[in-house]
């Protein structure tokens, strides 16, 4: 039994190890510093994880290093808002259009609809978070943490120093919230909404966690190891659609073209990506390019997609060496 297991695992493990070896000495990119706490990351951190929908796990490098989830949280809070509000009501508050603007841009908030473009940019994410239901801030935070725990399969915590660091310096996000309050796109206590947004961004995860979360999305919302339904499967299509079109900052179009699977990245250096019905893949490496995407992460995914053919439009043609590698007896 053990011998069979090893033989099944070997191709994908070898693949991850060769990618780690290929890019571990790459030194380009810079750490995010606009949230002071993020500048303390080690630029050498580099982890790769794959978790399949049938629960196989493959890891290389710094996969147990904790870091704050940042923008990747937007995917999961969007799923929660879909459950709380339903697709049509949520669409009235937050659109699904890619912007072509930086993630923290305010420019388009004052245009026609006053509706933030999509839930993957900060304005849309803050509006989405402001919709999360709960009697008071504690209940809303607890619901949000419970949601992350369903995806990850263990207790999760907010990194308080990063939360406070961002709350002290998040003036652009505060400005967006005020503009949206002015336009009636968000209601209620915006300081409480901002706190919840800064807290969701400061949830601590590892690269392994991101791969499990992505695998849960790949598996119609069901955690492949615990069997917990993390989100209603009716909303997986919506979540993956906005990840596909809006998940990679101003590289979203090129990502869709070159890599071709739904993904989300964050300024702490994580990228998670979903190969539907097959696996979740995560890379963690803090140095970022000018768009805010992990430099090593982009290289790894571009090589994986090119060499192993998991671009969605390759999958539809039945060509997927990645699937073959995962299933190899
Ligand atoms: N907490 C960060 C912010 O709102 C998240 C940015 C990101 O990861 O894109 O600025």
mmCIF file of C-alpha atoms in Angstrom, residues 7-329:
data_model
loop_
_atom_site.group_PDB
_atom_site.id
_atom_site.type_symbol
_atom_site.label_atom_id
_atom_site.label_comp_id
_atom_site.label_asym_id
_atom_site.label_seq_id
_atom_site.Cartn_x
_atom_site.Cartn_y
_atom_site.Cartn_z
ATOM 1 C CA UNK A 7 4.809 5.659 -6.924
ATOM 2 C CA UNK A 8 1.549 7.594 -7.464
ATOM 3 C CA UNK A 9 2.965 10.724 -5.795
ATOM 4 C CA UNK A 10 6.349 10.820 -7.454
ATOM 5 C CA UNK A 11 5.750 12.669 -10.763
ATOM 6 C CA UNK A 12 4.016 15.686 -9.273
ATOM 7 C CA UNK A 13 6.409 15.890 -6.317
ATOM 8 C CA UNK A 14 9.361 15.774 -8.707
ATOM 9 C CA UNK A 15 7.733 18.480 -10.787
ATOM 10 C CA UNK A 16 7.328 20.803 -7.791
ATOM 11 C CA UNK A 17 10.886 20.161 -6.693
ATOM 12 C CA UNK A 18 12.276 20.995 -10.105
ATOM 13 C CA UNK A 19 10.256 24.240 -10.239
ATOM 14 C CA UNK A 20 11.477 25.194 -6.772
ATOM 15 C CA UNK A 21 15.039 24.524 -7.821
ATOM 16 C CA UNK A 22 14.560 26.498 -11.057
ATOM 17 C CA UNK A 23 13.382 29.675 -9.334
ATOM 18 C CA UNK A 24 14.678 29.715 -5.777
ATOM 19 C CA UNK A 25 17.652 31.939 -6.702
ATOM 20 C CA UNK A 26 15.593 34.406 -8.720
ATOM 21 C CA UNK A 27 16.164 37.727 -6.996
ATOM 22 C CA UNK A 28 13.908 40.212 -8.814
ATOM 23 C CA UNK A 29 10.877 41.866 -7.253
ATOM 24 C CA UNK A 30 10.341 43.988 -4.150
ATOM 25 C CA UNK A 31 8.498 43.469 -0.897
ATOM 26 C CA UNK A 32 5.251 45.371 -0.353
ATOM 27 C CA UNK A 33 6.005 48.122 2.130
ATOM 28 C CA UNK A 34 2.904 50.322 2.158
ATOM 29 C CA UNK A 35 1.676 48.137 5.015
ATOM 30 C CA UNK A 36 4.757 48.422 7.251
ATOM 31 C CA UNK A 37 4.392 44.913 8.662
ATOM 32 C CA UNK A 38 4.690 43.309 5.188
ATOM 33 C CA UNK A 39 8.164 44.781 4.664
ATOM 34 C CA UNK A 40 9.436 42.450 7.397
ATOM 35 C CA UNK A 41 9.001 39.342 5.201
ATOM 36 C CA UNK A 42 12.057 37.336 4.126
ATOM 37 C CA UNK A 43 12.470 37.652 0.331
ATOM 38 C CA UNK A 44 13.893 34.106 0.257
ATOM 39 C CA UNK A 45 10.647 32.486 1.423
ATOM 40 C CA UNK A 46 9.430 30.248 -1.366
ATOM 41 C CA UNK A 47 6.862 27.466 -1.090
ATOM 42 C CA UNK A 48 4.843 25.417 -3.579
ATOM 43 C CA UNK A 49 1.812 23.289 -2.718
ATOM 44 C CA UNK A 50 -0.648 21.183 -4.646
ATOM 45 C CA UNK A 51 -3.714 19.536 -3.107
ATOM 46 C CA UNK A 52 -5.954 17.385 -5.281
ATOM 47 C CA UNK A 53 -9.710 17.058 -5.034
ATOM 48 C CA UNK A 54 -9.206 13.479 -3.829
ATOM 49 C CA UNK A 55 -7.006 14.687 -0.973
ATOM 50 C CA UNK A 56 -3.438 14.072 -2.161
ATOM 51 C CA UNK A 57 -1.006 16.737 -0.920
ATOM 52 C CA UNK A 58 2.365 17.705 -2.403
ATOM 53 C CA UNK A 59 4.601 20.369 -0.904
ATOM 54 C CA UNK A 60 8.068 21.848 -1.441
ATOM 55 C CA UNK A 61 9.904 24.662 0.368
ATOM 56 C CA UNK A 62 8.503 27.122 2.909
ATOM 57 C CA UNK A 63 4.982 25.775 2.845
ATOM 58 C CA UNK A 64 4.422 26.024 6.621
ATOM 59 C CA UNK A 65 5.584 29.648 6.921
ATOM 60 C CA UNK A 66 2.703 31.796 8.126
ATOM 61 C CA UNK A 67 1.842 35.054 6.379
ATOM 62 C CA UNK A 68 -1.226 37.285 6.145
ATOM 63 C CA UNK A 69 -3.658 36.338 3.404
ATOM 64 C CA UNK A 70 -4.259 39.953 2.203
ATOM 65 C CA UNK A 71 -6.240 40.229 -1.033
ATOM 66 C CA UNK A 72 -6.695 36.495 -1.424
ATOM 67 C CA UNK A 73 -9.293 36.843 1.343
ATOM 68 C CA UNK A 74 -11.496 38.747 -1.123
ATOM 69 C CA UNK A 75 -12.371 35.549 -2.966
ATOM 70 C CA UNK A 76 -13.716 33.853 0.135
ATOM 71 C CA UNK A 77 -15.543 36.843 1.579
ATOM 72 C CA UNK A 78 -17.204 37.273 -1.822
ATOM 73 C CA UNK A 79 -18.451 33.690 -1.524
ATOM 74 C CA UNK A 80 -19.830 34.500 1.914
ATOM 75 C CA UNK A 81 -21.616 37.612 0.630
ATOM 76 C CA UNK A 82 -23.123 35.542 -2.199
ATOM 77 C CA UNK A 83 -24.514 33.185 0.431
ATOM 78 C CA UNK A 84 -25.776 36.080 2.581
ATOM 79 C CA UNK A 85 -27.341 38.102 -0.257
ATOM 80 C CA UNK A 86 -27.729 35.933 -3.352
ATOM 81 C CA UNK A 87 -26.315 36.703 -6.785
ATOM 82 C CA UNK A 88 -28.799 39.346 -7.946
ATOM 83 C CA UNK A 89 -28.850 41.474 -4.808
ATOM 84 C CA UNK A 90 -25.076 41.370 -4.547
ATOM 85 C CA UNK A 91 -24.654 42.386 -8.195
ATOM 86 C CA UNK A 92 -26.552 45.602 -7.474
ATOM 87 C CA UNK A 93 -23.880 46.535 -4.913
ATOM 88 C CA UNK A 94 -20.693 45.160 -6.507
ATOM 89 C CA UNK A 95 -20.141 44.526 -10.227
ATOM 90 C CA UNK A 96 -18.095 41.843 -11.990
ATOM 91 C CA UNK A 97 -16.179 43.966 -14.540
ATOM 92 C CA UNK A 98 -12.365 43.947 -14.664
ATOM 93 C CA UNK A 99 -10.998 47.474 -14.249
ATOM 94 C CA UNK A 100 -7.535 47.745 -15.760
ATOM 95 C CA UNK A 101 -6.772 50.109 -12.858
ATOM 96 C CA UNK A 102 -4.560 49.430 -9.836
ATOM 97 C CA UNK A 103 -6.235 47.405 -7.071
ATOM 98 C CA UNK A 104 -6.397 50.430 -4.764
ATOM 99 C CA UNK A 105 -7.596 52.967 -7.334
ATOM 100 C CA UNK A 106 -10.332 55.439 -6.440
ATOM 101 C CA UNK A 107 -10.713 56.887 -9.926
ATOM 102 C CA UNK A 108 -13.711 54.927 -11.177
ATOM 103 C CA UNK A 109 -15.702 55.183 -7.956
ATOM 104 C CA UNK A 110 -16.968 58.608 -9.007
ATOM 105 C CA UNK A 111 -18.130 57.449 -12.448
ATOM 106 C CA UNK A 112 -21.671 56.698 -13.585
ATOM 107 C CA UNK A 113 -23.002 53.863 -11.495
ATOM 108 C CA UNK A 114 -21.010 54.613 -8.320
ATOM 109 C CA UNK A 115 -20.949 50.844 -7.956
ATOM 110 C CA UNK A 116 -17.493 49.344 -7.386
ATOM 111 C CA UNK A 117 -16.395 47.393 -10.456
ATOM 112 C CA UNK A 118 -15.671 44.011 -8.956
ATOM 113 C CA UNK A 119 -15.051 42.305 -5.598
ATOM 114 C CA UNK A 120 -11.338 41.665 -6.265
ATOM 115 C CA UNK A 121 -10.312 45.344 -6.154
ATOM 116 C CA UNK A 122 -10.233 47.129 -2.818
ATOM 117 C CA UNK A 123 -13.341 49.268 -3.323
ATOM 118 C CA UNK A 124 -15.442 46.244 -4.273
ATOM 119 C CA UNK A 125 -13.939 44.163 -1.503
ATOM 120 C CA UNK A 126 -14.671 46.793 1.156
ATOM 121 C CA UNK A 127 -18.258 47.078 -0.132
ATOM 122 C CA UNK A 128 -18.556 43.270 -0.071
ATOM 123 C CA UNK A 129 -17.211 43.045 3.468
ATOM 124 C CA UNK A 130 -19.606 45.772 4.614
ATOM 125 C CA UNK A 131 -22.484 43.496 3.577
ATOM 126 C CA UNK A 132 -21.481 40.551 5.772
ATOM 127 C CA UNK A 133 -24.355 39.976 8.165
ATOM 128 C CA UNK A 134 -24.146 39.683 11.964
ATOM 129 C CA UNK A 135 -25.585 41.437 15.006
ATOM 130 C CA UNK A 136 -22.354 43.230 15.943
ATOM 131 C CA UNK A 137 -18.662 43.445 14.951
ATOM 132 C CA UNK A 138 -17.748 40.412 17.079
ATOM 133 C CA UNK A 139 -20.392 38.218 15.473
ATOM 134 C CA UNK A 140 -19.374 39.367 11.988
ATOM 135 C CA UNK A 141 -15.690 38.644 12.688
ATOM 136 C CA UNK A 142 -16.553 35.246 14.164
ATOM 137 C CA UNK A 143 -18.666 34.342 11.121
ATOM 138 C CA UNK A 144 -15.816 35.382 8.852
ATOM 139 C CA UNK A 145 -13.247 33.337 10.799
ATOM 140 C CA UNK A 146 -15.588 30.324 10.834
ATOM 141 C CA UNK A 147 -15.883 30.616 7.058
ATOM 142 C CA UNK A 148 -12.073 30.577 6.652
ATOM 143 C CA UNK A 149 -11.888 27.616 9.031
ATOM 144 C CA UNK A 150 -14.250 25.610 6.814
ATOM 145 C CA UNK A 151 -11.912 26.139 3.851
ATOM 146 C CA UNK A 152 -8.696 25.532 5.785
ATOM 147 C CA UNK A 153 -9.737 22.783 8.163
ATOM 148 C CA UNK A 154 -8.263 24.234 11.349
ATOM 149 C CA UNK A 155 -8.646 27.245 13.621
ATOM 150 C CA UNK A 156 -7.489 30.530 12.107
ATOM 151 C CA UNK A 157 -6.239 33.731 13.708
ATOM 152 C CA UNK A 158 -5.884 37.381 12.788
ATOM 153 C CA UNK A 159 -2.343 38.734 13.000
ATOM 154 C CA UNK A 160 -3.046 41.676 15.270
ATOM 155 C CA UNK A 161 0.123 43.616 14.473
ATOM 156 C CA UNK A 162 -0.591 43.516 10.723
ATOM 157 C CA UNK A 163 -4.226 44.431 11.328
ATOM 158 C CA UNK A 164 -3.193 47.454 13.408
ATOM 159 C CA UNK A 165 -0.415 48.345 10.965
ATOM 160 C CA UNK A 166 -2.925 48.475 8.115
ATOM 161 C CA UNK A 167 -5.604 50.219 10.155
ATOM 162 C CA UNK A 168 -3.101 52.963 11.020
ATOM 163 C CA UNK A 169 -1.947 53.457 7.437
ATOM 164 C CA UNK A 170 -4.941 52.454 5.269
ATOM 165 C CA UNK A 171 -5.936 55.985 4.306
ATOM 166 C CA UNK A 172 -6.787 55.141 0.689
ATOM 167 C CA UNK A 173 -9.092 52.353 1.804
ATOM 168 C CA UNK A 174 -10.699 54.700 4.319
ATOM 169 C CA UNK A 175 -11.161 57.297 1.549
ATOM 170 C CA UNK A 176 -12.878 54.690 -0.667
ATOM 171 C CA UNK A 177 -15.213 53.698 2.129
ATOM 172 C CA UNK A 178 -16.181 57.345 2.684
ATOM 173 C CA UNK A 179 -16.811 57.879 -1.035
ATOM 174 C CA UNK A 180 -18.999 54.768 -1.195
ATOM 175 C CA UNK A 181 -20.868 55.907 1.915
ATOM 176 C CA UNK A 182 -21.431 59.263 0.244
ATOM 177 C CA UNK A 183 -22.872 57.521 -2.840
ATOM 178 C CA UNK A 184 -25.047 55.206 -0.760
ATOM 179 C CA UNK A 185 -23.197 52.130 -2.028
ATOM 180 C CA UNK A 186 -22.375 51.062 1.514
ATOM 181 C CA UNK A 187 -24.394 51.696 4.630
ATOM 182 C CA UNK A 188 -23.875 51.706 8.324
ATOM 183 C CA UNK A 189 -20.744 52.019 10.354
ATOM 184 C CA UNK A 190 -17.885 52.285 7.871
ATOM 185 C CA UNK A 191 -15.185 52.171 10.567
ATOM 186 C CA UNK A 192 -16.566 48.779 11.611
ATOM 187 C CA UNK A 193 -16.623 47.641 7.958
ATOM 188 C CA UNK A 194 -13.033 48.816 7.467
ATOM 189 C CA UNK A 195 -11.919 47.054 10.629
ATOM 190 C CA UNK A 196 -13.479 43.825 9.375
ATOM 191 C CA UNK A 197 -11.805 44.302 5.973
ATOM 192 C CA UNK A 198 -8.392 44.917 7.605
ATOM 193 C CA UNK A 199 -8.964 41.885 9.837
ATOM 194 C CA UNK A 200 -9.860 39.605 6.925
ATOM 195 C CA UNK A 201 -6.653 40.725 5.150
ATOM 196 C CA UNK A 202 -4.632 39.910 8.294
ATOM 197 C CA UNK A 203 -5.827 36.292 8.655
ATOM 198 C CA UNK A 204 -2.741 34.092 8.964
ATOM 199 C CA UNK A 205 -2.323 31.299 6.431
ATOM 200 C CA UNK A 206 0.401 29.108 4.983
ATOM 201 C CA UNK A 207 1.072 28.027 1.421
ATOM 202 C CA UNK A 208 -0.375 24.601 2.304
ATOM 203 C CA UNK A 209 -3.542 26.309 3.507
ATOM 204 C CA UNK A 210 -3.908 28.237 0.255
ATOM 205 C CA UNK A 211 -3.632 25.034 -1.767
ATOM 206 C CA UNK A 212 -6.310 23.374 0.391
ATOM 207 C CA UNK A 213 -8.564 26.416 -0.011
ATOM 208 C CA UNK A 214 -8.076 26.324 -3.770
ATOM 209 C CA UNK A 215 -8.703 22.568 -3.809
ATOM 210 C CA UNK A 216 -11.953 23.191 -1.934
ATOM 211 C CA UNK A 217 -13.047 25.560 -4.697
ATOM 212 C CA UNK A 218 -11.899 22.997 -7.294
ATOM 213 C CA UNK A 219 -14.040 20.408 -5.480
ATOM 214 C CA UNK A 220 -17.340 22.331 -5.704
ATOM 215 C CA UNK A 221 -16.815 23.927 -2.293
ATOM 216 C CA UNK A 222 -16.231 20.678 -0.388
ATOM 217 C CA UNK A 223 -12.945 20.476 1.582
ATOM 218 C CA UNK A 224 -11.134 17.437 0.139
ATOM 219 C CA UNK A 225 -9.724 16.264 3.486
ATOM 220 C CA UNK A 226 -12.436 17.095 6.039
ATOM 221 C CA UNK A 227 -15.488 16.693 3.781
ATOM 222 C CA UNK A 228 -16.879 19.992 5.104
ATOM 223 C CA UNK A 229 -18.920 22.045 2.645
ATOM 224 C CA UNK A 230 -17.191 25.432 2.923
ATOM 225 C CA UNK A 231 -19.505 27.332 0.569
ATOM 226 C CA UNK A 232 -22.721 26.553 -1.262
ATOM 227 C CA UNK A 233 -21.719 24.811 -4.503
ATOM 228 C CA UNK A 234 -24.292 26.972 -6.347
ATOM 229 C CA UNK A 235 -21.842 29.908 -6.028
ATOM 230 C CA UNK A 236 -18.629 28.224 -7.176
ATOM 231 C CA UNK A 237 -19.261 29.315 -10.759
ATOM 232 C CA UNK A 238 -19.600 32.979 -9.689
ATOM 233 C CA UNK A 239 -16.498 32.884 -7.506
ATOM 234 C CA UNK A 240 -14.327 31.230 -10.157
ATOM 235 C CA UNK A 241 -15.597 33.614 -12.850
ATOM 236 C CA UNK A 242 -14.488 36.737 -10.992
ATOM 237 C CA UNK A 243 -11.189 35.095 -10.082
ATOM 238 C CA UNK A 244 -10.619 34.279 -13.746
ATOM 239 C CA UNK A 245 -11.345 37.785 -15.010
ATOM 240 C CA UNK A 246 -10.229 39.981 -12.088
ATOM 241 C CA UNK A 247 -8.017 37.956 -9.747
ATOM 242 C CA UNK A 248 -4.486 38.917 -10.787
ATOM 243 C CA UNK A 249 -4.466 42.714 -10.571
ATOM 244 C CA UNK A 250 -3.510 44.417 -13.835
ATOM 245 C CA UNK A 251 -2.117 41.153 -15.136
ATOM 246 C CA UNK A 252 -5.528 39.451 -15.137
ATOM 247 C CA UNK A 253 -5.864 39.426 -18.927
ATOM 248 C CA UNK A 254 -2.370 38.149 -19.535
ATOM 249 C CA UNK A 255 -2.798 35.576 -16.789
ATOM 250 C CA UNK A 256 -5.992 34.295 -18.429
ATOM 251 C CA UNK A 257 -4.138 34.120 -21.742
ATOM 252 C CA UNK A 258 -0.904 32.562 -20.515
ATOM 253 C CA UNK A 259 -1.930 30.457 -17.520
ATOM 254 C CA UNK A 260 -5.649 30.103 -18.082
ATOM 255 C CA UNK A 261 -7.126 29.101 -14.702
ATOM 256 C CA UNK A 262 -8.991 31.083 -12.003
ATOM 257 C CA UNK A 263 -6.539 32.569 -9.502
ATOM 258 C CA UNK A 264 -6.051 35.276 -6.910
ATOM 259 C CA UNK A 265 -2.920 36.870 -5.592
ATOM 260 C CA UNK A 266 -2.171 39.095 -2.630
ATOM 261 C CA UNK A 267 0.473 41.655 -1.701
ATOM 262 C CA UNK A 268 2.048 39.370 0.891
ATOM 263 C CA UNK A 269 3.242 37.133 -1.974
ATOM 264 C CA UNK A 270 0.674 34.357 -2.163
ATOM 265 C CA UNK A 271 -1.050 33.133 -5.308
ATOM 266 C CA UNK A 272 -3.723 30.455 -5.270
ATOM 267 C CA UNK A 273 -5.167 28.910 -8.397
ATOM 268 C CA UNK A 274 -7.930 26.438 -9.112
ATOM 269 C CA UNK A 275 -7.850 23.651 -11.687
ATOM 270 C CA UNK A 276 -11.575 22.831 -11.597
ATOM 271 C CA UNK A 277 -12.408 19.271 -10.572
ATOM 272 C CA UNK A 278 -8.715 18.437 -10.295
ATOM 273 C CA UNK A 279 -6.595 20.399 -7.821
ATOM 274 C CA UNK A 280 -5.683 23.583 -5.985
ATOM 275 C CA UNK A 281 -2.209 25.015 -6.492
ATOM 276 C CA UNK A 282 -0.501 27.653 -4.326
ATOM 277 C CA UNK A 283 2.810 29.485 -4.465
ATOM 278 C CA UNK A 284 4.169 31.737 -1.742
ATOM 279 C CA UNK A 285 7.114 34.064 -2.343
ATOM 280 C CA UNK A 286 6.960 37.681 -1.097
ATOM 281 C CA UNK A 287 8.914 39.705 -3.724
ATOM 282 C CA UNK A 288 6.363 41.327 -6.062
ATOM 283 C CA UNK A 289 6.415 42.763 -9.559
ATOM 284 C CA UNK A 290 5.004 46.190 -10.465
ATOM 285 C CA UNK A 291 1.449 44.832 -10.610
ATOM 286 C CA UNK A 292 1.651 43.339 -7.117
ATOM 287 C CA UNK A 293 2.011 39.680 -8.143
ATOM 288 C CA UNK A 294 4.677 37.372 -6.732
ATOM 289 C CA UNK A 295 7.559 37.238 -9.221
ATOM 290 C CA UNK A 296 8.465 33.610 -8.513
ATOM 291 C CA UNK A 297 4.789 32.723 -8.357
ATOM 292 C CA UNK A 298 4.132 33.996 -11.880
ATOM 293 C CA UNK A 299 7.127 32.100 -13.267
ATOM 294 C CA UNK A 300 6.040 28.868 -11.619
ATOM 295 C CA UNK A 301 2.482 29.100 -12.908
ATOM 296 C CA UNK A 302 3.531 30.099 -16.417
ATOM 297 C CA UNK A 303 5.901 27.109 -16.601
ATOM 298 C CA UNK A 304 3.325 24.755 -15.109
ATOM 299 C CA UNK A 305 0.647 25.812 -17.544
ATOM 300 C CA UNK A 306 2.938 25.707 -20.568
ATOM 301 C CA UNK A 307 4.602 22.423 -19.700
ATOM 302 C CA UNK A 308 1.653 20.644 -18.117
ATOM 303 C CA UNK A 309 -1.258 22.010 -20.088
ATOM 304 C CA UNK A 310 -3.892 22.928 -17.493
ATOM 305 C CA UNK A 311 -5.068 26.061 -19.305
ATOM 306 C CA UNK A 312 -8.866 25.742 -19.262
ATOM 307 C CA UNK A 313 -9.009 25.738 -23.034
ATOM 308 C CA UNK A 314 -6.441 22.985 -23.204
ATOM 309 C CA UNK A 315 -8.422 20.997 -20.654
ATOM 310 C CA UNK A 316 -11.504 21.278 -22.830
ATOM 311 C CA UNK A 317 -9.489 19.640 -25.587
ATOM 312 C CA UNK A 318 -8.566 16.817 -23.259
ATOM 313 C CA UNK A 319 -4.852 17.713 -23.168
ATOM 314 C CA UNK A 320 -3.617 17.840 -19.608
ATOM 315 C CA UNK A 321 -0.257 16.399 -18.682
ATOM 316 C CA UNK A 322 -0.855 17.749 -15.174
ATOM 317 C CA UNK A 323 -3.875 15.472 -14.786
ATOM 318 C CA UNK A 324 -1.844 12.578 -16.190
ATOM 319 C CA UNK A 325 0.954 13.319 -13.701
ATOM 320 C CA UNK A 326 -1.532 13.350 -10.814
ATOM 321 C CA UNK A 327 -3.187 10.138 -11.924
ATOM 322 C CA UNK A 328 -0.106 8.225 -13.015
ATOM 323 C CA UNK A 329 -0.194 4.731 -11.456
#
